[in-house]
Structures are given as structure tokens and as C-alpha cells.
mmCIF file as gemmi writes it, N, C-alpha and C atoms, coordinates in Angstrom:
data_model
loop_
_atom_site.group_PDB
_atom_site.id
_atom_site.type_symbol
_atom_site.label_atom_id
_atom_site.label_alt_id
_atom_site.label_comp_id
_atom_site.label_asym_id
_atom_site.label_entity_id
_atom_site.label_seq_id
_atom_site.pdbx_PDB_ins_code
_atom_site.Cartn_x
_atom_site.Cartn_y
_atom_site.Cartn_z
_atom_site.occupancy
_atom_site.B_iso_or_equiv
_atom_site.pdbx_formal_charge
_atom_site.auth_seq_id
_atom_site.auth_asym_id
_atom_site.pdbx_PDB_model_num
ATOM 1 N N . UNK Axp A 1 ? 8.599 -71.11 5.944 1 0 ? 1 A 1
ATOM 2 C CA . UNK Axp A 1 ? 8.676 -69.829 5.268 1 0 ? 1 A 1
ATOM 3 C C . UNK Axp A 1 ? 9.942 -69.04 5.61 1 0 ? 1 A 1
ATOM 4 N N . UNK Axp A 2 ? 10.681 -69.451 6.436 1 0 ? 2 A 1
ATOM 5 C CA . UNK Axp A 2 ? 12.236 -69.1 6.972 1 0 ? 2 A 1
ATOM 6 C C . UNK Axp A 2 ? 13.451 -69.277 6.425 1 0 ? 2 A 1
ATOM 7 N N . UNK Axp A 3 ? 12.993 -70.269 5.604 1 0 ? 3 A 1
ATOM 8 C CA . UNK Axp A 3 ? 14.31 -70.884 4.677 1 0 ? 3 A 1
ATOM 9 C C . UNK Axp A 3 ? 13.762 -71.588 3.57 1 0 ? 3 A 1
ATOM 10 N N . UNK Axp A 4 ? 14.496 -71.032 2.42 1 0 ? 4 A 1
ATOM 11 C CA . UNK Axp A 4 ? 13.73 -71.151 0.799 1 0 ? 4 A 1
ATOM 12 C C . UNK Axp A 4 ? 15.155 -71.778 -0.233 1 0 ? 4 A 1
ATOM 13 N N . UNK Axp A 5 ? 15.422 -72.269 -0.99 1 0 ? 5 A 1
ATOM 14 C CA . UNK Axp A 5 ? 16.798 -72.524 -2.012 1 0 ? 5 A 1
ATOM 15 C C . UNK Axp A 5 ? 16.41 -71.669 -2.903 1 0 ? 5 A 1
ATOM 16 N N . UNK Axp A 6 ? 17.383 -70.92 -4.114 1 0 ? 6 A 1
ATOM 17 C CA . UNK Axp A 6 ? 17.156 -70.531 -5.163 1 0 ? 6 A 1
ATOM 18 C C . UNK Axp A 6 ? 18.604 -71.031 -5.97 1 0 ? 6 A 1
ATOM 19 N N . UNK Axp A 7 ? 18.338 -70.915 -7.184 1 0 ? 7 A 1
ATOM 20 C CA . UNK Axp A 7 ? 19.384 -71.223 -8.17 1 0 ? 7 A 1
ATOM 21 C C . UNK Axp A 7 ? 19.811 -70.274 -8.978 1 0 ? 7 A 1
ATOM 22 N N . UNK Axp A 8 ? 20.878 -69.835 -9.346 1 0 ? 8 A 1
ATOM 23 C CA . UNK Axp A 8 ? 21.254 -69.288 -9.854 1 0 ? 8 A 1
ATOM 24 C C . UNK Axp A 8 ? 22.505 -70.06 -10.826 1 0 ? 8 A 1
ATOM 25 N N . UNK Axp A 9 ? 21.997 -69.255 -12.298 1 0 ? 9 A 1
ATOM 26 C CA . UNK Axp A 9 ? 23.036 -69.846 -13.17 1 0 ? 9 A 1
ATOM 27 C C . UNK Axp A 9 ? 23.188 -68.827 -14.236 1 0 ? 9 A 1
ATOM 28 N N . UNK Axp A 10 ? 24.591 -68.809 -14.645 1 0 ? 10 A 1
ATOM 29 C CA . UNK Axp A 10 ? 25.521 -67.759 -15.825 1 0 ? 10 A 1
ATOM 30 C C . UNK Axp A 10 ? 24.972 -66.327 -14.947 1 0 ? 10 A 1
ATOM 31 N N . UNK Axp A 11 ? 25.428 -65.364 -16.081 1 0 ? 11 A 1
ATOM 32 C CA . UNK Axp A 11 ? 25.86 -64.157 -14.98 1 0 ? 11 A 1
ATOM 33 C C . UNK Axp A 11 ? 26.697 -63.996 -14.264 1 0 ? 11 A 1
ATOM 34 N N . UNK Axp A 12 ? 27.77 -64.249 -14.587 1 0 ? 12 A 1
ATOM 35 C CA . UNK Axp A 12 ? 28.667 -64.739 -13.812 1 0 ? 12 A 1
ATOM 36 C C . UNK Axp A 12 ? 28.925 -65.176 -12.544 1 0 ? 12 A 1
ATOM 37 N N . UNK Axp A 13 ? 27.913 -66.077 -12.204 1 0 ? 13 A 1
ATOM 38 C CA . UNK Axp A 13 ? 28.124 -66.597 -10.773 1 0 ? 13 A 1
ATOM 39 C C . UNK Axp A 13 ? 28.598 -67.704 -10.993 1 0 ? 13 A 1
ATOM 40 N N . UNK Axp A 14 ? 29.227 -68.435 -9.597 1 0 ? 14 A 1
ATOM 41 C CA . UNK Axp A 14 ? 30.632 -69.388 -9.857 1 0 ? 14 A 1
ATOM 42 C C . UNK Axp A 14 ? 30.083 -70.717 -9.857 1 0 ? 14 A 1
ATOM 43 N N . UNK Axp A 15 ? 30.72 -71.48 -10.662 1 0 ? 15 A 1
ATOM 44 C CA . UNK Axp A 15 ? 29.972 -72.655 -10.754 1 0 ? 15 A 1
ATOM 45 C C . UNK Axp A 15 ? 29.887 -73.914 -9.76 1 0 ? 15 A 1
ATOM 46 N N . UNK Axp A 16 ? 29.017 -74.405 -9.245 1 0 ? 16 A 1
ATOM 47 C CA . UNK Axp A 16 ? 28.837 -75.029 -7.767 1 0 ? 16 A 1
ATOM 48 C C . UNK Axp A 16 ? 28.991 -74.655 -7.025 1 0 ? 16 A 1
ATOM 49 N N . UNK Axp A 17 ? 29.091 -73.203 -6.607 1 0 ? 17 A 1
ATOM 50 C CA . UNK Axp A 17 ? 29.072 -72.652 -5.4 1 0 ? 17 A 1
ATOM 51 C C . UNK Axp A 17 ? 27.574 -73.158 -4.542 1 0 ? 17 A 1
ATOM 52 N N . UNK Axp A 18 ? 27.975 -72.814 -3.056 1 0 ? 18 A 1
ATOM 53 C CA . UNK Axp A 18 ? 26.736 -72.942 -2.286 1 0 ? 18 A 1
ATOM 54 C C . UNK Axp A 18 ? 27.314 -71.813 -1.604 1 0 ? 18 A 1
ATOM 55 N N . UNK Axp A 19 ? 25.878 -71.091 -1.446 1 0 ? 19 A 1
ATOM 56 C CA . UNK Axp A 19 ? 25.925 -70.002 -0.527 1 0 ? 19 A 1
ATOM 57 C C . UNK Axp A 19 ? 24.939 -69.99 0.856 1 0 ? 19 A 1
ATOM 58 N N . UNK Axp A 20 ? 25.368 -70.124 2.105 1 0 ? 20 A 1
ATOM 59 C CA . UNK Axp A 20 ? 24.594 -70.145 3.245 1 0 ? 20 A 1
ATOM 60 C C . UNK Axp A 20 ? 23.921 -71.462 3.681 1 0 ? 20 A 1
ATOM 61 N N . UNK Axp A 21 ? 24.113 -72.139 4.759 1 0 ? 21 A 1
ATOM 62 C CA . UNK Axp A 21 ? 22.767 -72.839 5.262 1 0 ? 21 A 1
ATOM 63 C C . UNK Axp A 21 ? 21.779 -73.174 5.877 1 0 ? 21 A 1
ATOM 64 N N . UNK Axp A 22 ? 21.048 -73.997 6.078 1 0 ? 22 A 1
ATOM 65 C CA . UNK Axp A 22 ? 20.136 -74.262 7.02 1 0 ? 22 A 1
ATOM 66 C C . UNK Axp A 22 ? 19.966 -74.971 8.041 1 0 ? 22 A 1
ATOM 67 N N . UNK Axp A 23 ? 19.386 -74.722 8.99 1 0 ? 23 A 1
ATOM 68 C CA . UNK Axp A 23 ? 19.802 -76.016 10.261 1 0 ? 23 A 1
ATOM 69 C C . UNK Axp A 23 ? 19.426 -77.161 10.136 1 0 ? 23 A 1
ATOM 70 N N . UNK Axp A 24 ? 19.634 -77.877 11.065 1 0 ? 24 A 1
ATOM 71 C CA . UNK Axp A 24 ? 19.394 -79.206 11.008 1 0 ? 24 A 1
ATOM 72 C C . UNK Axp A 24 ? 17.763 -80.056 10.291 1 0 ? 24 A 1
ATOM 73 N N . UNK Axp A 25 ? 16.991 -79.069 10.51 1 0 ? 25 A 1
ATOM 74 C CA . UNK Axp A 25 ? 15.265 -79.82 10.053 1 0 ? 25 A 1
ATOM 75 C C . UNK Axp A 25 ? 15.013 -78.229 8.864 1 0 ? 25 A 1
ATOM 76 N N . UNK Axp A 26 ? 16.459 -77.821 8.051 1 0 ? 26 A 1
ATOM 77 C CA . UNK Axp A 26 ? 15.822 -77.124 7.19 1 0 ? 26 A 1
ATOM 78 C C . UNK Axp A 26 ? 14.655 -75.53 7.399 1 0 ? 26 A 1
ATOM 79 N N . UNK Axp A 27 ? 14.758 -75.521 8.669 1 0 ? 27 A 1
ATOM 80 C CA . UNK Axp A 27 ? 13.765 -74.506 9.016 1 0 ? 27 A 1
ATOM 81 C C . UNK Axp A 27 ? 13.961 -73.15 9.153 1 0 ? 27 A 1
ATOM 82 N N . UNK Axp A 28 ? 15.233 -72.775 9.209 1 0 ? 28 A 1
ATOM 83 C CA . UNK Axp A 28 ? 15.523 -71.61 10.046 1 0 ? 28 A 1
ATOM 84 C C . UNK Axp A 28 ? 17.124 -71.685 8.944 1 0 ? 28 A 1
ATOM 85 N N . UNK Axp A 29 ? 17.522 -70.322 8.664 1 0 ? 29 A 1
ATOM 86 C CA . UNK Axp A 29 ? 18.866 -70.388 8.061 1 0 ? 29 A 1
ATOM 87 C C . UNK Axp A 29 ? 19.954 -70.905 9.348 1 0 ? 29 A 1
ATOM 88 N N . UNK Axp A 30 ? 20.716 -71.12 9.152 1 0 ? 30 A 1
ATOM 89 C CA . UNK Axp A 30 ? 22.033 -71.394 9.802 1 0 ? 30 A 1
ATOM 90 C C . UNK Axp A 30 ? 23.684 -70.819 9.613 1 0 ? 30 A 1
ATOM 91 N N . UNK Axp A 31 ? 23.576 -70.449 8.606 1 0 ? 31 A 1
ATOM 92 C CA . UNK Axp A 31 ? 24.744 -69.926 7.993 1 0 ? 31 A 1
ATOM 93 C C . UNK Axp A 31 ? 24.122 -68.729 7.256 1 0 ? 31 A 1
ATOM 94 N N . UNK Axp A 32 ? 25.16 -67.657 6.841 1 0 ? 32 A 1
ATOM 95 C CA . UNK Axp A 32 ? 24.86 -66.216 5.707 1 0 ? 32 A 1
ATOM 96 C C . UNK Axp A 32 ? 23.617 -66.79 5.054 1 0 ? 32 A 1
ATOM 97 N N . UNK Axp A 33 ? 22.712 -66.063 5.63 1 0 ? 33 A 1
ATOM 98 C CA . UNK Axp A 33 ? 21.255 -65.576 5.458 1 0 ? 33 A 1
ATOM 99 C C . UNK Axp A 33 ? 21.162 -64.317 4.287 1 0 ? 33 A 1
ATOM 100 N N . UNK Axp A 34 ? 20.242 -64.949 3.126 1 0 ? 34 A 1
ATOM 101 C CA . UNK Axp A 34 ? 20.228 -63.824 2.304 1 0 ? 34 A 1
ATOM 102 C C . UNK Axp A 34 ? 18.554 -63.91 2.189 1 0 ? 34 A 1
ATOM 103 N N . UNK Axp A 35 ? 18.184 -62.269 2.664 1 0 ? 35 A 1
ATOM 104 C CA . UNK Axp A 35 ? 16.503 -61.738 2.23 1 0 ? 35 A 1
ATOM 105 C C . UNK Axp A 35 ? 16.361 -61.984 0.519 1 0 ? 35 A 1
ATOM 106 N N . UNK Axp A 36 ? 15.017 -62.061 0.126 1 0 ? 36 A 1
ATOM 107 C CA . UNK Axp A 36 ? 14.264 -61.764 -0.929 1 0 ? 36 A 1
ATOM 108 C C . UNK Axp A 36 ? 15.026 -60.424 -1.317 1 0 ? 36 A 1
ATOM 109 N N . UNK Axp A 37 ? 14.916 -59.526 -0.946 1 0 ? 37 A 1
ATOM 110 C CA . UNK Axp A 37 ? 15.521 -58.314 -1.474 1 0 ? 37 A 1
ATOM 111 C C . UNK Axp A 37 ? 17.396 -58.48 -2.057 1 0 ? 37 A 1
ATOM 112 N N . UNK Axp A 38 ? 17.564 -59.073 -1.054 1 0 ? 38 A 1
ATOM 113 C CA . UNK Axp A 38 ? 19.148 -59.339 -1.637 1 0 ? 38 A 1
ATOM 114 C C . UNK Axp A 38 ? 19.504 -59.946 -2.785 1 0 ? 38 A 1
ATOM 115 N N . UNK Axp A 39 ? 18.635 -61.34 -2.549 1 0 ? 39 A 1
ATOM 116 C CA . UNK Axp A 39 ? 18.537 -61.976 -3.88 1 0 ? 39 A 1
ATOM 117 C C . UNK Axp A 39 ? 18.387 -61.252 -5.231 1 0 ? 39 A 1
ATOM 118 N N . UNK Axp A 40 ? 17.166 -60.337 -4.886 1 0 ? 40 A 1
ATOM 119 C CA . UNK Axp A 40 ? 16.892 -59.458 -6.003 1 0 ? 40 A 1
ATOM 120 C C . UNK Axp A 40 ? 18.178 -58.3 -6.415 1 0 ? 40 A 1
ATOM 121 N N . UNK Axp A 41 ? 19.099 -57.638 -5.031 1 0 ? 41 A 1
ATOM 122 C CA . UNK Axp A 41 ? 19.979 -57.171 -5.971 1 0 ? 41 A 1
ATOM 123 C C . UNK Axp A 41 ? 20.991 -57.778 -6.486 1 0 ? 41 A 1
ATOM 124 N N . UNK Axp A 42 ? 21.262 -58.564 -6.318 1 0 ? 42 A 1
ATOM 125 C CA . UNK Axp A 42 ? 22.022 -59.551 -7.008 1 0 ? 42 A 1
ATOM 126 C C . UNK Axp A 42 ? 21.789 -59.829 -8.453 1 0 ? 42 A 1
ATOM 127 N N . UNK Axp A 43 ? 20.493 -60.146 -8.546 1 0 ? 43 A 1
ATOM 128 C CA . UNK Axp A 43 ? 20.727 -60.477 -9.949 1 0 ? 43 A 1
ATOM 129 C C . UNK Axp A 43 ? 20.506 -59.024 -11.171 1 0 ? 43 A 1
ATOM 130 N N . UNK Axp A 44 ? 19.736 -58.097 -10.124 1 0 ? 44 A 1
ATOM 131 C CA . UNK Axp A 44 ? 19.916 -56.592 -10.687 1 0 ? 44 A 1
ATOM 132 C C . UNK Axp A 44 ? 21.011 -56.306 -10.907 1 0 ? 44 A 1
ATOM 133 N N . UNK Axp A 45 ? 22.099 -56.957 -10.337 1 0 ? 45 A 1
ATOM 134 C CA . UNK Axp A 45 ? 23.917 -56.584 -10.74 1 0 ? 45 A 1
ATOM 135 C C . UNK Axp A 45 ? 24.225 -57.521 -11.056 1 0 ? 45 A 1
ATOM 136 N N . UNK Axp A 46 ? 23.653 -58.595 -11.608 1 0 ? 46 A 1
ATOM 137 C CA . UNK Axp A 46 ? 23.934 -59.588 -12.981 1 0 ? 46 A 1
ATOM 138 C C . UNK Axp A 46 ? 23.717 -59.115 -13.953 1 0 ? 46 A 1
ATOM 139 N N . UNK Axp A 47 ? 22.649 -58.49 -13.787 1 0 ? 47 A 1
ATOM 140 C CA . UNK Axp A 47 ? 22.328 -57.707 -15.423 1 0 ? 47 A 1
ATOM 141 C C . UNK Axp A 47 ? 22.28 -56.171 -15.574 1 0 ? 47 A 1
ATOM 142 N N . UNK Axp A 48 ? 23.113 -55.893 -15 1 0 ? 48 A 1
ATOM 143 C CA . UNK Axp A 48 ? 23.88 -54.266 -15.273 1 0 ? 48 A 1
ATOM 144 C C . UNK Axp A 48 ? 23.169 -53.622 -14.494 1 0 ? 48 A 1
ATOM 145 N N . UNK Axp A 49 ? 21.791 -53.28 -13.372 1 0 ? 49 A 1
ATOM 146 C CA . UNK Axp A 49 ? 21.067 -52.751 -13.122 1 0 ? 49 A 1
ATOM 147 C C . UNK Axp A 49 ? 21.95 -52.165 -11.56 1 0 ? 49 A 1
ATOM 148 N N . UNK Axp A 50 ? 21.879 -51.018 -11.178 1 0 ? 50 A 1
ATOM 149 C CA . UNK Axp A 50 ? 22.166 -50.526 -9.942 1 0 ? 50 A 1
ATOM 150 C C . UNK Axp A 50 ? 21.045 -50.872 -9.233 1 0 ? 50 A 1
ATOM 151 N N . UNK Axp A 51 ? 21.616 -51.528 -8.086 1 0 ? 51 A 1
ATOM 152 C CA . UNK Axp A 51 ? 20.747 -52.116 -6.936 1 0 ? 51 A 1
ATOM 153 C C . UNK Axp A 51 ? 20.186 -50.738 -6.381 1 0 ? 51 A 1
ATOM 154 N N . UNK Axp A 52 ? 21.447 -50.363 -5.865 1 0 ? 52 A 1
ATOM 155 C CA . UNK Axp A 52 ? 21.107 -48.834 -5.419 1 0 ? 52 A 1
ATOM 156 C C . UNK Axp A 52 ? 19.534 -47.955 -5.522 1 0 ? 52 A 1
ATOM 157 N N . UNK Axp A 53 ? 19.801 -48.251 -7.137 1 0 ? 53 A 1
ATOM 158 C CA . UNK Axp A 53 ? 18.84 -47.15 -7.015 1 0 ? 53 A 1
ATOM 159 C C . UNK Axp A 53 ? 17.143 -47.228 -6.719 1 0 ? 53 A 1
ATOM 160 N N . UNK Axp A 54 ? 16.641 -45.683 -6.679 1 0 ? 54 A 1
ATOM 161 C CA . UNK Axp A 54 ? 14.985 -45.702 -5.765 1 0 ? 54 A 1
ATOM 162 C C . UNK Axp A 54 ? 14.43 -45.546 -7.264 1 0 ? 54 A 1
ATOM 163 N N . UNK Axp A 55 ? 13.355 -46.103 -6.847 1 0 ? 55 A 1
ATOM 164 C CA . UNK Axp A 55 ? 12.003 -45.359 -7.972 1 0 ? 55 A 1
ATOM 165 C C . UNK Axp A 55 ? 11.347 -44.322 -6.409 1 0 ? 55 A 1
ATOM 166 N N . UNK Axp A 56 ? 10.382 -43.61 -6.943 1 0 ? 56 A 1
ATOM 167 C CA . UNK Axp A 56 ? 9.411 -42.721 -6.38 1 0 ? 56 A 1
ATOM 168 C C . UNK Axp A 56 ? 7.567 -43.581 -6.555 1 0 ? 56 A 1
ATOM 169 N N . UNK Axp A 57 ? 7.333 -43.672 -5.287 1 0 ? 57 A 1
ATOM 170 C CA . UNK Axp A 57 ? 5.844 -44.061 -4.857 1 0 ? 57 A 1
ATOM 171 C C . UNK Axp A 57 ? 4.853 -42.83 -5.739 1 0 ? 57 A 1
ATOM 172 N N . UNK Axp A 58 ? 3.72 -42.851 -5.774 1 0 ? 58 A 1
ATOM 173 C CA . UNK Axp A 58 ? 2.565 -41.598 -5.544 1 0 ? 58 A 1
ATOM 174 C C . UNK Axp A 58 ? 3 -40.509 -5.192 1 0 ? 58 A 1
ATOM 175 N N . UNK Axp A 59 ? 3.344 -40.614 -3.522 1 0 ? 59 A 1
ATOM 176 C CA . UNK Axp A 59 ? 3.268 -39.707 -2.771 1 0 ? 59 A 1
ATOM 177 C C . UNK Axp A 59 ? 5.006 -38.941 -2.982 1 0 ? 59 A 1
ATOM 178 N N . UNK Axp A 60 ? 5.882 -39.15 -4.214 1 0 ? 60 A 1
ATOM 179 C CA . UNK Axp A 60 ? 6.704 -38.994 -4.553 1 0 ? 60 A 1
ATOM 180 C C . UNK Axp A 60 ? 8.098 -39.43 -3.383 1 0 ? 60 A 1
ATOM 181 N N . UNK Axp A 61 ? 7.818 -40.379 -2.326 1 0 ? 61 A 1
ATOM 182 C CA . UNK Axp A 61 ? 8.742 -40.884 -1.362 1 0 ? 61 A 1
ATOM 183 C C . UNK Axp A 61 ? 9.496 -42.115 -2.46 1 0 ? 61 A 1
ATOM 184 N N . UNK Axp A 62 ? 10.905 -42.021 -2.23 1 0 ? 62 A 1
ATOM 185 C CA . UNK Axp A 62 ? 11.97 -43.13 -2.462 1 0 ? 62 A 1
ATOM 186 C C . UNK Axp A 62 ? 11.33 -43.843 -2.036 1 0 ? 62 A 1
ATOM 187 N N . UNK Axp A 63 ? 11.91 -45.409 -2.514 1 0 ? 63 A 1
ATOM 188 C CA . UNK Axp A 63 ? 11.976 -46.752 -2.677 1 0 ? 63 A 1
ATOM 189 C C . UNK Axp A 63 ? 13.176 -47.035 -2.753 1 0 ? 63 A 1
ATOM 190 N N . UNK Axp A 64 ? 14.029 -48.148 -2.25 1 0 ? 64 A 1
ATOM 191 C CA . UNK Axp A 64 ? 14.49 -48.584 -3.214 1 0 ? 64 A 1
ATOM 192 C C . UNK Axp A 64 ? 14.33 -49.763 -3.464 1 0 ? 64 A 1
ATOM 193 N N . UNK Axp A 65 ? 15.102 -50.156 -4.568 1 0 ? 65 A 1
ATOM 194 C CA . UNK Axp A 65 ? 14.387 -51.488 -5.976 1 0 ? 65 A 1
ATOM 195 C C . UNK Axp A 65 ? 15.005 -52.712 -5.201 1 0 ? 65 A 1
ATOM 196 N N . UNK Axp A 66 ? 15.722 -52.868 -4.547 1 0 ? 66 A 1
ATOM 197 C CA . UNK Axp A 66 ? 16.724 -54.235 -3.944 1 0 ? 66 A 1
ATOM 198 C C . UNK Axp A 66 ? 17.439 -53.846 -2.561 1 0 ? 66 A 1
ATOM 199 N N . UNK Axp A 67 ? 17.69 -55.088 -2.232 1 0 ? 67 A 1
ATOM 200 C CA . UNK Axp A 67 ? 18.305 -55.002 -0.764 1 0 ? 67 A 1
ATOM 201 C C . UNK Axp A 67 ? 20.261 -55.051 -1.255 1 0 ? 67 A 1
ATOM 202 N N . UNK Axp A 68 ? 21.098 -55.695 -0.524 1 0 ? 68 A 1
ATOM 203 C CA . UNK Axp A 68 ? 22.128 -55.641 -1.042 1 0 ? 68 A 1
ATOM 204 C C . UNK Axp A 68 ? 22.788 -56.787 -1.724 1 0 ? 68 A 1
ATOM 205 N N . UNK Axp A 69 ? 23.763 -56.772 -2.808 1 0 ? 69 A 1
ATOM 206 C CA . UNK Axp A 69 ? 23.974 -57.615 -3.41 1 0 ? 69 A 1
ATOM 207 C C . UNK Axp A 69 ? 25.025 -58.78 -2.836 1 0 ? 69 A 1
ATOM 208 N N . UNK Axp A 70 ? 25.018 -59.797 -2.675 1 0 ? 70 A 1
ATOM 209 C CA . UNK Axp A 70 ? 25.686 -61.072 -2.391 1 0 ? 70 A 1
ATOM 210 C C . UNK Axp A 70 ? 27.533 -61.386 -3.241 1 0 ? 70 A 1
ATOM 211 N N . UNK Axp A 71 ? 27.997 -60.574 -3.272 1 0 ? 71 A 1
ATOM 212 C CA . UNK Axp A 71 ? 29.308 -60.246 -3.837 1 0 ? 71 A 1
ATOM 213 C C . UNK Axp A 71 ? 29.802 -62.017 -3.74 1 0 ? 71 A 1
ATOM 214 N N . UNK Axp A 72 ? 29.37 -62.464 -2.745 1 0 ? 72 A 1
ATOM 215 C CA . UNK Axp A 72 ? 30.086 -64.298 -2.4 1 0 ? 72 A 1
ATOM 216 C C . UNK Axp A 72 ? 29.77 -64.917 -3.954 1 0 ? 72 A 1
ATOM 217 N N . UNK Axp A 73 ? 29.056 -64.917 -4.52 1 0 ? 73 A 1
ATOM 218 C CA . UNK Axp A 73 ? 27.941 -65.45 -4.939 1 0 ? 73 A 1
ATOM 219 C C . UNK Axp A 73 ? 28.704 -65.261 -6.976 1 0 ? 73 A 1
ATOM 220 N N . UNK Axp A 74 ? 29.484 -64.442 -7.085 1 0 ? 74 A 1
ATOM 221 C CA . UNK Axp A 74 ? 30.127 -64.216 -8.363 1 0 ? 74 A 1
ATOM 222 C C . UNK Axp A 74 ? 31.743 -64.414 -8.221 1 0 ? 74 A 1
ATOM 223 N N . UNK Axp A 75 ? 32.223 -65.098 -9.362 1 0 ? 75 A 1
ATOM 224 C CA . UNK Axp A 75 ? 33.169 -65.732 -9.782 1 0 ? 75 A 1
ATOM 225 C C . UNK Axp A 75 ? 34.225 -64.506 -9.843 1 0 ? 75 A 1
């Protein structure tokens, strides 16, 4: 649960890039480690969306929508 692949394609990300790796038995990252959240702003700034920004909970407290975006990762 430490180390996951995802793919990414068009949006302008570069073609055959690899970003980050994993150690030797795959378990644990090894190289530039990117969270679930990052991932997510990333592709929120594939498709025009500010990572940046919060929505508001109930209790009217910020959020925000993504972690930070992977700049390596576009052409």
C-alpha cells in the first residue's frame, strides 16, 4: 500500500517519461515520491482546474481539493 504506478497520458505530459521509483521488492518508494493528493493536482492542472483552491466543509472550514502539482511530469 506504499507504492502504487499510475499512468498518465495527453494533457500535456511528456511522452515516456518516468517519474520516481521504487526499491528493490517494489514496496516502499525510492526515488520522488508523489501522494494521492499530488497526483490529483496534477491532473486538476491538466485540465485548467487550480489545485490551489478550497471548497468549504458543513462547518464552513477550508479544504483544499489537491496536494501539489508534479511540474516534472509535463512537457
Amino acid at each position: 500500500p506504499q507504492c502504487y504506478t499510475a499512468l498518465l497520458a495527453g494533457g500535456g505530459v511528456k511522452k515516456g517519461y518516468v517519474h520516481g521509483a521504487s526499491d528493490r521488492d517494489g514496496a516502499y518508494p525510492a526515488r520522488d515520491p508523489v501522494r494521492p493528493d499530488d497526483l490529483a493536482a496534477t491532473m486538476f492542472a491538466a485540465l485548467g482546474i487550480e489545485p490551489e483552491n478550497e471548497v468549504r466543509d458543513a462547518q464552513q472550514r477550508p479544504l483544499a481539493i489537491a496536494g501539489n502539482v508534479v511540474e516534472d511530469v509535463f512537457a
